[in-house]
Coordinates of C-alpha atoms in Angstrom, one line a residue:
X1 CA 41.2 45.9 30.2
X2 CA 40.7 43.3 27.5
X3 CA 42.9 40.2 27.5
X4 CA 43.2 37.8 24.6
X5 CA 45.0 34.5 24.9
X6 CA 45.5 31.4 22.8
X7 CA 46.1 28.3 24.7
X8 CA 46.3 24.5 24.6
X9 CA 46.4 21.8 27.2
X10 CA 48.4 18.6 26.5
X11 CA 48.6 15.5 28.6
X12 CA 51.8 14.1 30.0
X13 CA 51.9 10.3 30.0
X14 CA 53.5 7.9 32.4
X15 CA 55.5 5.0 30.9
X16 CA 52.5 2.8 31.4
X17 CA 50.3 5.0 29.2
X18 CA 48.3 6.7 31.9
X19 CA 48.0 10.4 32.2
X20 CA 50.0 11.8 35.2
X21 CA 49.9 15.6 34.4
X22 CA 48.9 18.2 32.0
X23 CA 50.9 21.0 30.4
X24 CA 49.1 24.2 29.7
X25 CA 50.7 26.5 27.1
X26 CA 49.3 30.0 26.8
X27 CA 50.3 32.8 24.4
X28 CA 49.2 36.4 24.8
X29 CA 47.7 37.6 21.4
X30 CA 46.4 41.0 22.5
X31 CA 48.8 42.9 20.3
X32 CA 47.6 41.1 17.2
X33 CA 44.0 41.6 18.1
X34 CA 44.5 45.4 18.8
X35 CA 46.5 45.9 15.6
X36 CA 43.8 44.1 13.6
X37 CA 41.1 46.4 15.1
X38 CA 43.2 49.5 14.4
X39 CA 43.7 48.5 10.8
X40 CA 40.0 47.9 10.3
X41 CA 39.2 51.3 11.8
X42 CA 41.7 53.0 9.6
X43 CA 40.4 51.2 6.6
X44 CA 36.8 52.4 7.4
X45 CA 38.1 56.0 7.8
X46 CA 39.8 55.7 4.4
X47 CA 36.6 54.4 2.8
X48 CA 34.6 57.4 4.1
X49 CA 37.2 60.2 3.7
X50 CA 35.9 61.3 0.3
X51 CA 32.5 61.9 1.8
X52 CA 33.9 64.7 4.2
X53 CA 32.6 68.0 3.0
X54 CA 32.6 70.0 6.3
X55 CA 33.7 69.7 9.9
X56 CA 30.1 68.6 10.8
X57 CA 30.2 65.7 8.2
X58 CA 33.7 64.7 9.4
X59 CA 32.4 64.5 13.0
X60 CA 29.4 62.5 11.8
X61 CA 31.6 60.0 10.0
X62 CA 34.0 59.7 12.9
X63 CA 31.0 59.0 15.2
X64 CA 29.7 56.4 12.8
X65 CA 33.0 54.6 12.4
X66 CA 33.9 54.5 16.1

């Protein structure tokens, strides 16, 4: 399974200015990545749909897009 995350690491400072820890914030962005891919695929199908003349040509286009 694919996993996509966006993250950042930020230092936590002591009162003297030295780093004493780090905070890691991670956000799951898999839904956005998958939705973007789906929209791209649907757009490609839409672009080629006028070329479909038969079941065979439809299968060829589907194979090409996927």
